[in-house]
XYZ file of C-alpha atoms in Angstrom:
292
model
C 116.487 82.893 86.878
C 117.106 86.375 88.459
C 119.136 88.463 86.653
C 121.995 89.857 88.054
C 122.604 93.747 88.691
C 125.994 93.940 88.125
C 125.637 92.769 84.565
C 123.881 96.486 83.811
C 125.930 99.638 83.945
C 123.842 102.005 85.618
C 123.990 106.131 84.770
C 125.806 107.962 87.164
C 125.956 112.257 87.001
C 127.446 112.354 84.242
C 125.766 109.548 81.703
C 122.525 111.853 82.674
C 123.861 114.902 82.140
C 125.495 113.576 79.155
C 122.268 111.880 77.327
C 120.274 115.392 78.513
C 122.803 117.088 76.360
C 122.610 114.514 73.539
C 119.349 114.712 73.594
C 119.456 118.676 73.635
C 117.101 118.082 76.763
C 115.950 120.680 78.883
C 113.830 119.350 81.506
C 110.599 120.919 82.279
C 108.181 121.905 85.193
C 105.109 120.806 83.373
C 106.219 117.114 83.164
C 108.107 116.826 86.009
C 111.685 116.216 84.848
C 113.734 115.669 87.581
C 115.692 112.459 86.735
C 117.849 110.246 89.587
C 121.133 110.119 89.056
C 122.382 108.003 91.843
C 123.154 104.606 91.441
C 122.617 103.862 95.347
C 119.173 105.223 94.923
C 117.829 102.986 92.423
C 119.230 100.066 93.804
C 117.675 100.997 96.777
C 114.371 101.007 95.075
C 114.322 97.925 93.293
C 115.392 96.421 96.149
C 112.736 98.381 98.522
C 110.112 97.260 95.880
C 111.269 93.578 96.372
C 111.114 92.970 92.370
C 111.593 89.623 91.028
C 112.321 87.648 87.787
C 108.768 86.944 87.859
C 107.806 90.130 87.886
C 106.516 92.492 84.868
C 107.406 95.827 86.184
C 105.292 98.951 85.016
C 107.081 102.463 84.614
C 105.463 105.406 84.436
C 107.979 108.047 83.418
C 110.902 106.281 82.957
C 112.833 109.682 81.725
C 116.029 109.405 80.936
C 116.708 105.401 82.172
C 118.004 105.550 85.336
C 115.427 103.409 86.614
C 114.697 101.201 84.170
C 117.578 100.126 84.076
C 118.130 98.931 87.619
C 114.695 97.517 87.421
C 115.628 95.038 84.437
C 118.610 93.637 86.473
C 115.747 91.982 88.673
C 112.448 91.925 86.213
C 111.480 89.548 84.263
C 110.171 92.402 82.028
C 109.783 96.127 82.171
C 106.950 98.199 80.275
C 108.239 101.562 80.357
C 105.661 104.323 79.701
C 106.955 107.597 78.950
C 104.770 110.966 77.547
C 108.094 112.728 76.379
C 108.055 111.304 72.710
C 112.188 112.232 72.425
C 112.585 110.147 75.630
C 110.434 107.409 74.834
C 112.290 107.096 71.550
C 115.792 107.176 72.991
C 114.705 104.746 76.200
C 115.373 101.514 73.973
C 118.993 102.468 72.490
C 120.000 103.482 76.071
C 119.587 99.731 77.285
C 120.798 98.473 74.189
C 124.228 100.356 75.169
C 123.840 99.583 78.798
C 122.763 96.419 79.467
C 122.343 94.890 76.081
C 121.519 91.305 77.004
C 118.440 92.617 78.411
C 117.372 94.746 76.039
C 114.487 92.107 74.248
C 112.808 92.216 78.107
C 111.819 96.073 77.732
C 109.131 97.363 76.108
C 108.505 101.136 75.916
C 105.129 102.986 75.186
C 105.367 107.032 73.743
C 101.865 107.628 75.833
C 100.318 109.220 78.965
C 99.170 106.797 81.733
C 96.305 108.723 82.657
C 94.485 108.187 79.070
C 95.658 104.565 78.058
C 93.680 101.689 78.012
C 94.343 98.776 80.536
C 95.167 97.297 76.588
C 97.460 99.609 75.988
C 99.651 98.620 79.618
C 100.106 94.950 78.304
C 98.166 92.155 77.079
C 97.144 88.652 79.120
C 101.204 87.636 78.266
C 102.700 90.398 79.669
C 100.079 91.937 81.870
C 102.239 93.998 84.662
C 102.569 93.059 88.236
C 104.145 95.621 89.811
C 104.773 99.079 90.138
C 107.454 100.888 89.868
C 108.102 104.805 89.284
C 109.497 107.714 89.991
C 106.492 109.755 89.744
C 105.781 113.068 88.347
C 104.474 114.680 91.572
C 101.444 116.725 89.780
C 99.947 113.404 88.782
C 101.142 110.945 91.637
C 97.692 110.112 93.126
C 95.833 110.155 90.243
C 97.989 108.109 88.062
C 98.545 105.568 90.747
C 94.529 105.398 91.675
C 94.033 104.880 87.734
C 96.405 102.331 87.840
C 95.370 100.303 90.283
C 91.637 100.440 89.259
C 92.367 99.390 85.530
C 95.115 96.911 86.384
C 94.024 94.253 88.314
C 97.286 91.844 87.671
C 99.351 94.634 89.833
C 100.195 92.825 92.970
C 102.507 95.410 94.904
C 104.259 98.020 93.860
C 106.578 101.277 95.240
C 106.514 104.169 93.693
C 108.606 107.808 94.597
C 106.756 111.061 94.948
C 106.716 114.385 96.792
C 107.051 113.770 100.338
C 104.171 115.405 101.035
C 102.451 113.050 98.726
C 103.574 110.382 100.721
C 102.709 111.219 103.974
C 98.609 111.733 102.279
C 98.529 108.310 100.642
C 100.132 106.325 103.875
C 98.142 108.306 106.279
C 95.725 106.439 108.908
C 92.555 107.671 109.870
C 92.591 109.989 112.476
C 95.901 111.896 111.569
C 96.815 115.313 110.284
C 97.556 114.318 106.497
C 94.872 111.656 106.355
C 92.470 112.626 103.102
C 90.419 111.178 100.322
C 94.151 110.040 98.739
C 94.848 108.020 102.141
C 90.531 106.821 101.961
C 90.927 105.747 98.408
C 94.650 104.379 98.565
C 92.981 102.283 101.108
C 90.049 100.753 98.976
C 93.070 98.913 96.992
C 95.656 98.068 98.948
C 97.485 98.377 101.946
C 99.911 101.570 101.552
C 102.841 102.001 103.807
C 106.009 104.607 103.465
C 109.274 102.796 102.712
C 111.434 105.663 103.090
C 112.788 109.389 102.253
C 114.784 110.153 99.306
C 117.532 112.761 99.439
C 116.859 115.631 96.796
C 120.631 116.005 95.725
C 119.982 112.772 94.109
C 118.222 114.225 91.127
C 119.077 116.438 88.337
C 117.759 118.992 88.418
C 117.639 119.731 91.929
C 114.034 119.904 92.978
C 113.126 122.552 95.739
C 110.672 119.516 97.589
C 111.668 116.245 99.479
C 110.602 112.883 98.223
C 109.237 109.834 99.633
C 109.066 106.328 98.759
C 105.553 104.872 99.178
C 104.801 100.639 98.778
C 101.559 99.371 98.691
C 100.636 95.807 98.923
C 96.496 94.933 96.686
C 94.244 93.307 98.950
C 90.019 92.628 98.375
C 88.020 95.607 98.702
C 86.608 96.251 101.569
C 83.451 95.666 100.274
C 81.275 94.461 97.373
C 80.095 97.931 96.329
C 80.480 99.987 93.223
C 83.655 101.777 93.733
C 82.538 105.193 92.687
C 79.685 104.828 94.601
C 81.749 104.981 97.761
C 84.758 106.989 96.641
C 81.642 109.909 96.049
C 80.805 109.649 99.804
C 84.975 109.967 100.180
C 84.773 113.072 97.950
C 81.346 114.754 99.693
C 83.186 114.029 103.199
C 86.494 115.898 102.765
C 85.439 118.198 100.404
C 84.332 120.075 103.645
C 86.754 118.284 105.735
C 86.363 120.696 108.835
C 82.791 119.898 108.838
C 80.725 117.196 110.611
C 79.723 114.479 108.360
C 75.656 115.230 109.029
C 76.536 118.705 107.464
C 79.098 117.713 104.904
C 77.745 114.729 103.033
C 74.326 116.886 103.234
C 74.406 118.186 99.437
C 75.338 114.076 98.473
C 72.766 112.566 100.427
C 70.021 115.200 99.598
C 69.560 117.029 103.176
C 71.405 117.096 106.269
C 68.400 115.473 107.871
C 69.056 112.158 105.320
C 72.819 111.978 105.703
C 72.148 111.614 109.743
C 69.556 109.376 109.105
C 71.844 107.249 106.474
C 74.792 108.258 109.179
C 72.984 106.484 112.147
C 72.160 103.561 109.942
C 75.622 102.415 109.266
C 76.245 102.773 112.691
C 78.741 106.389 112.335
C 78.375 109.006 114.624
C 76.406 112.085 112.511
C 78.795 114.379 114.383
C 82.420 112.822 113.610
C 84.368 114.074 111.253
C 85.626 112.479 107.816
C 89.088 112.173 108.663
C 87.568 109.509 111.415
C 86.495 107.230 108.997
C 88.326 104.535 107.804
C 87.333 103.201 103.949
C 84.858 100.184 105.437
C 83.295 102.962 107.118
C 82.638 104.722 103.879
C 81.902 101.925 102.041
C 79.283 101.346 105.227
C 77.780 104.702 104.392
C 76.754 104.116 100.632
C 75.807 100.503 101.977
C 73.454 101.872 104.313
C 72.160 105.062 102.091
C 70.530 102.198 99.665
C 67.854 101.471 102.130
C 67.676 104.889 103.217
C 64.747 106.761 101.843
């Protein structure tokens, strides 16, 4: 049965402010402290994330709480992963005091999600589904590539990053901001933006925008080594400006192979990466296998 959200009092201004100072808290750069203190906001994303009582939610820098504990008012479990061992330690006794009936459905992890084992996330019980963070913008794409390559059971998820960050991973081919984050976003699932988030809704006050980003997992787009094709993702917009016969030159071994393995999967030698969608790359290692 879905839990329901007013049965969880969530932190407002000052509940942050006053666990920061409990906490003797002074948020930092380096990890990317900038914690929501808006109630509206949260909601918002739990709701944007369409979370459910069948869901096991993973958070990746869960901070202070605010999130976490709007997400257990709809979860049927939260994982919480947080680097900031005074945090991670304080996570639990904050949803004991806030929403205590729901404290046994949180788990929290003192780790960083860019080293832990798929293990280490949840076992086959509690294996997470979804998604759900306000990420640290340095480590956005990464963590959320990692994620969805050692986490198969994650079935959708929404996370908030730099706005900038946003625009890269929901790009289409073809556009301005489209990159190897849009290429390899792509390989997993389908990634769409779900909205802006106001920056007076944080403490501290960040000096970027955010975004909201969802994605939905679907197959791959083919039945190829990953890496194989994210390296012809890398080689092609490592040079972006460059046509693909010259930039996927020093992967393929000479400009006069990548045309050749070019022509073979049926791309034009002379396009650009930011053309390609991620069949089209996974088409290019395809056809570079029976290119000599």
């Amino acid at each position: 049965m879905e839990q329901q959200p007013s049965a969880v009092r969530l932190l407002g201004p000052a509940e942050v402010r006053g666990l920061a100072e409990r906490l003797e808290l002074r948020p930092t750069k380096k990890l990317g402290q900038n914690f929501v203190h808006d109630p509206n906001t949260v909601r918002r994303i739990v709701e944007t994330a369409g979370v459910g009582s069948d869901d096991v939610v993973l958070e990746i820098g869960p901070g202070i709480g605010s999130l976490t504990l709007a997400l257990l008012a709809s979860a049927g479990a939260v994982t919480a992963v947080e680097i900031d061992s005074v945090l991670a330690e304080r996570l639990s006794a904050t949803v004991a005091e806030h929403a205590p009936k729901l404290a046994d459905n949180l788990r929290v992890v003192n780790g960083d999600a860019l080293r832990m084992s798929a293990a280490e996330f949840g076992g086959p019980d509690r294996a997470p589904t979804a998604l759900v963070a306000n990420l640290p913008y340095n480590v956005a794409v990464p963590v959320v590539l990692r994620l969805l390559a050692e986490l198969p059971s994650l079935r959708h998820g929404l996370v908030m990053v730099q706005a900038e960050v946003a625009e890269r991973m929901a790009a289409e081919p073809g556009s301005r901001r489209y990159g190897a984050p849009s290429a390899k976003s792509a390989w997993f699932a389908d990634v769409r933006r779900a909205g802006a988030v106001s920056r007076n809704v944080f403490w501290p006050v960040p000096n970027v925008d955010s975004g909201l980003v969802a994605f939905t997992r679907h197959e791959p787009p083919a039945e190829l080594d990953r890496e194989r094709v994210f390296a012809v993702v890398d080689a092609a917009f490592a040079q972006r400006r460059k046509t693909l016969r010259s930039a996927l030159a020093g992967w393929a071994g000479s400009a006069g192979r990548a045309e050749r393995v070019l022509r073979r999967a049926g791309i034009d030698p002379a396009a650009r990466g930011e053309q390609l969608d991620i069949a089209e790359f996974a088409a290019v290692a395809r056809a570079a296998d029976t290119e000599p």
